GROMACS .gro file of C-alpha atoms in nm:
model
  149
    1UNK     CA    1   8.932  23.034  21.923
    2UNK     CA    2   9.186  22.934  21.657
    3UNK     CA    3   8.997  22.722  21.454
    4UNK     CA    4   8.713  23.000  21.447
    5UNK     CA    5   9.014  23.220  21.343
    6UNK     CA    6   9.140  23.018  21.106
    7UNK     CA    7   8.812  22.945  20.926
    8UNK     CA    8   8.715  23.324  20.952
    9UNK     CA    9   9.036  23.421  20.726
   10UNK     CA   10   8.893  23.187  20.483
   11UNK     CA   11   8.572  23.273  20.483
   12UNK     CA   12   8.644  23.681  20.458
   13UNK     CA   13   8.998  23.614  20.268
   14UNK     CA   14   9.167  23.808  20.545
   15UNK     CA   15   9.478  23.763  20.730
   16UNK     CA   16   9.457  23.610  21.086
   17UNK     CA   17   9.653  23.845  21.237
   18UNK     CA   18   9.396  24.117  21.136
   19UNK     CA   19   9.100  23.895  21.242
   20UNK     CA   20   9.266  23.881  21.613
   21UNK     CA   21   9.350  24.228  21.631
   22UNK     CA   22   9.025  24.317  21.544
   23UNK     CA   23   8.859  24.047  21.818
   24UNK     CA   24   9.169  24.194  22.065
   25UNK     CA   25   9.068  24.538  21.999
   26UNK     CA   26   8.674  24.490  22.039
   27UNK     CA   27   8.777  24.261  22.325
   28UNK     CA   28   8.953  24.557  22.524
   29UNK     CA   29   8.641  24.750  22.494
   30UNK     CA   30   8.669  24.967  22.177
   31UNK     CA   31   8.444  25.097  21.937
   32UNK     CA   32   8.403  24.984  21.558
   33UNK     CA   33   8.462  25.362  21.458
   34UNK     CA   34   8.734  25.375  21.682
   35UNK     CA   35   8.900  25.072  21.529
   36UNK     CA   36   8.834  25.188  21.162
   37UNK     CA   37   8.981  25.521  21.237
   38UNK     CA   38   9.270  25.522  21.485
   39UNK     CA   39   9.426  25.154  21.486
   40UNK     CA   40   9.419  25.099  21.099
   41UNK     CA   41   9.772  25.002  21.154
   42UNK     CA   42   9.663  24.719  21.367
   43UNK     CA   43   9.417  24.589  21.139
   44UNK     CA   44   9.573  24.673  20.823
   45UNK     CA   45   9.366  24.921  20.764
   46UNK     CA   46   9.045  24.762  20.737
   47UNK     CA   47   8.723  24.962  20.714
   48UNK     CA   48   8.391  24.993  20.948
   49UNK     CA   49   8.202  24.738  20.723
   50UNK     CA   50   8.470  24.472  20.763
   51UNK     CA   51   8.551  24.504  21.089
   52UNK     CA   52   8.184  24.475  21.141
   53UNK     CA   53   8.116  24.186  20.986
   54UNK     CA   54   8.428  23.999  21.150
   55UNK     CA   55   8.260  24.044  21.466
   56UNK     CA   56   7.949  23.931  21.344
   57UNK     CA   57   8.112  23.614  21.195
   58UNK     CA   58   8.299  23.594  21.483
   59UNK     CA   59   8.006  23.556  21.753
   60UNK     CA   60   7.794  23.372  21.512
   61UNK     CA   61   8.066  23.084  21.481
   62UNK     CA   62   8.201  23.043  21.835
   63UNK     CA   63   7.799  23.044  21.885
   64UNK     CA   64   7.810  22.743  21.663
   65UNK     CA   65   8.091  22.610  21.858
   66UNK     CA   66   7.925  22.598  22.193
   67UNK     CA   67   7.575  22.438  22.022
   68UNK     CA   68   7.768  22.178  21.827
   69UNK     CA   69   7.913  22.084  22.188
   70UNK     CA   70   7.576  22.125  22.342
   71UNK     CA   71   7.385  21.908  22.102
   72UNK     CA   72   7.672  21.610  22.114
   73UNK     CA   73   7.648  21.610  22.463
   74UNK     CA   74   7.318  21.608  22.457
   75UNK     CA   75   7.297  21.349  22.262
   76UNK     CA   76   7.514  21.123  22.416
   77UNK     CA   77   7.376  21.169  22.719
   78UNK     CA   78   7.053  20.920  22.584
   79UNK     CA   79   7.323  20.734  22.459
   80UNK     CA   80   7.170  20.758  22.062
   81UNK     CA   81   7.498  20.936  22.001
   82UNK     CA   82   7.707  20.753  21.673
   83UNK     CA   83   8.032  20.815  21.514
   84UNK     CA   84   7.836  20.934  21.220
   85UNK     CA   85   7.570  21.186  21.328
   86UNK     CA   86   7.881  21.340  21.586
   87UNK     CA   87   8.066  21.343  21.192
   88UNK     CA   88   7.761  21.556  21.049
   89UNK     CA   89   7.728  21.771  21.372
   90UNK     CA   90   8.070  21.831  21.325
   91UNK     CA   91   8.096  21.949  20.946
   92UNK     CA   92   7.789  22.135  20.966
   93UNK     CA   93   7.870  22.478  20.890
   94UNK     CA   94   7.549  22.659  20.986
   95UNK     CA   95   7.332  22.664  21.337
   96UNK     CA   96   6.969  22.525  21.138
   97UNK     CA   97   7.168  22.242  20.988
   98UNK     CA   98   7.249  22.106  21.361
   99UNK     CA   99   6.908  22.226  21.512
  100UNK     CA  100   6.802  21.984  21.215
  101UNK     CA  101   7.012  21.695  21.274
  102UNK     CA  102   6.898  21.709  21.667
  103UNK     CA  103   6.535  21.765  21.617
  104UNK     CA  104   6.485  21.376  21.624
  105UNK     CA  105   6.654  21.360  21.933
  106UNK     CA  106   6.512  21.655  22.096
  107UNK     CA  107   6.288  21.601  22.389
  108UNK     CA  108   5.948  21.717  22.306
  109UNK     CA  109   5.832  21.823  22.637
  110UNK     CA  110   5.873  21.725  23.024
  111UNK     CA  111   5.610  21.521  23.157
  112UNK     CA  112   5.589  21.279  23.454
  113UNK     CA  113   5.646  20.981  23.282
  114UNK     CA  114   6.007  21.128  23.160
  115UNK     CA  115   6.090  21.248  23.466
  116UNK     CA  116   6.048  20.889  23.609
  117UNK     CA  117   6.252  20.759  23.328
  118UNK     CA  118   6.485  21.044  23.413
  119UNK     CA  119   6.529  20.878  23.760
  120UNK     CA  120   6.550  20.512  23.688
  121UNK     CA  121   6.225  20.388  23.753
  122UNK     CA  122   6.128  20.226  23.416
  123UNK     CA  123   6.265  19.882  23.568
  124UNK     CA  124   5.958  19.925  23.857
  125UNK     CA  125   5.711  20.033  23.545
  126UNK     CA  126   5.799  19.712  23.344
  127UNK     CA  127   5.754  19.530  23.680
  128UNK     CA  128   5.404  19.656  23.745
  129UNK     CA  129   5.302  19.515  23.378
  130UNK     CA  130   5.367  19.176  23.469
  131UNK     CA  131   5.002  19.015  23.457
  132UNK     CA  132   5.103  18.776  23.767
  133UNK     CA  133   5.206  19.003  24.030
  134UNK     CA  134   5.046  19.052  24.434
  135UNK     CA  135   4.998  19.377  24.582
  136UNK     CA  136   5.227  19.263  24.844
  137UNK     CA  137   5.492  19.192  24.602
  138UNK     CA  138   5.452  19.491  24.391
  139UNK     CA  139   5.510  19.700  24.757
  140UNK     CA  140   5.827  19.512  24.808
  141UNK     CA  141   5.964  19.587  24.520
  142UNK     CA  142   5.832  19.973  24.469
  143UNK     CA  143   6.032  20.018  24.842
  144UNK     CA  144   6.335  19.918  24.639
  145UNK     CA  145   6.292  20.268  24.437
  146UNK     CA  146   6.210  20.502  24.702
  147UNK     CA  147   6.440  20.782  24.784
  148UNK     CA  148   6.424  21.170  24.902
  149UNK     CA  149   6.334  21.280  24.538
   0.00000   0.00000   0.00000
């Protein structure tokens, strides 16, 4: 939350300590109006239109946050993840820019052939395109992948 803070003062040349008692007020459940008009000296005294747009700013970069996460992990989980796309995902300062920078990586759609990937059996698919193989051996070795899934 403090490096959203911090970028948010930047970004709307505001103090930090109005940006979080803004987010603290709208946190404990009050109204934008409510803000504007009776807790100006929390804010320092900052109108409906700016308090309105720090919560705007606000959701839209801790949204930004989570996807960045989201997408790394993703990522790394085919293990295509390097030290320079995590860089770009990093420093990207707007949601299309990452949904960009994962589309190559994104997995089109499920289908049965990456769900078998999914659960290790590419090993028995390379097996079964071995020219030179008996039926008998190919059952020996498809026993070796069986399991309750």
């Amino acid at each position: 939350m403090n490096n959203v803070v911090t970028s948010l003062a930047l970004q709307l040349k505001l103090k930090e300590k109005q940006i979080t008692s803004v987010l603290d007020l709208l946190g404990d459940g009050s109204t934008v109006p409510f803000i504007a008009r009776y807790r100006k000296e929390a804010t320092g005294n900052l109108d409906e239109d700016q308090i309105r747009l720090i919560e705007k700013e606000y959701k839209y970069q801790t949204n930004l946050v989570k996807r960045k996460e989201e997408i790394i992990r993703l990522i790394n989980e085919k293990k295509m993840l390097t030290k320079e796309l995590e860089e770009q995902i990093n420093q990207a300062t707007k949601l299309q820019v990452i949904e960009d920078l994962y589309l190559p990586y994104k997995e089109k759609r499920k289908t049965k052939a990456t769900e078998a990937i999914k659960h290790g059996l590419q090993p028995l698919a390379d097996y079964i395109n071995n020219d030179f193989i008996t039926k008998e051996d190919l059952e020996k070795e498809a026993l070796k992948y069986l399991s309750d899934e």
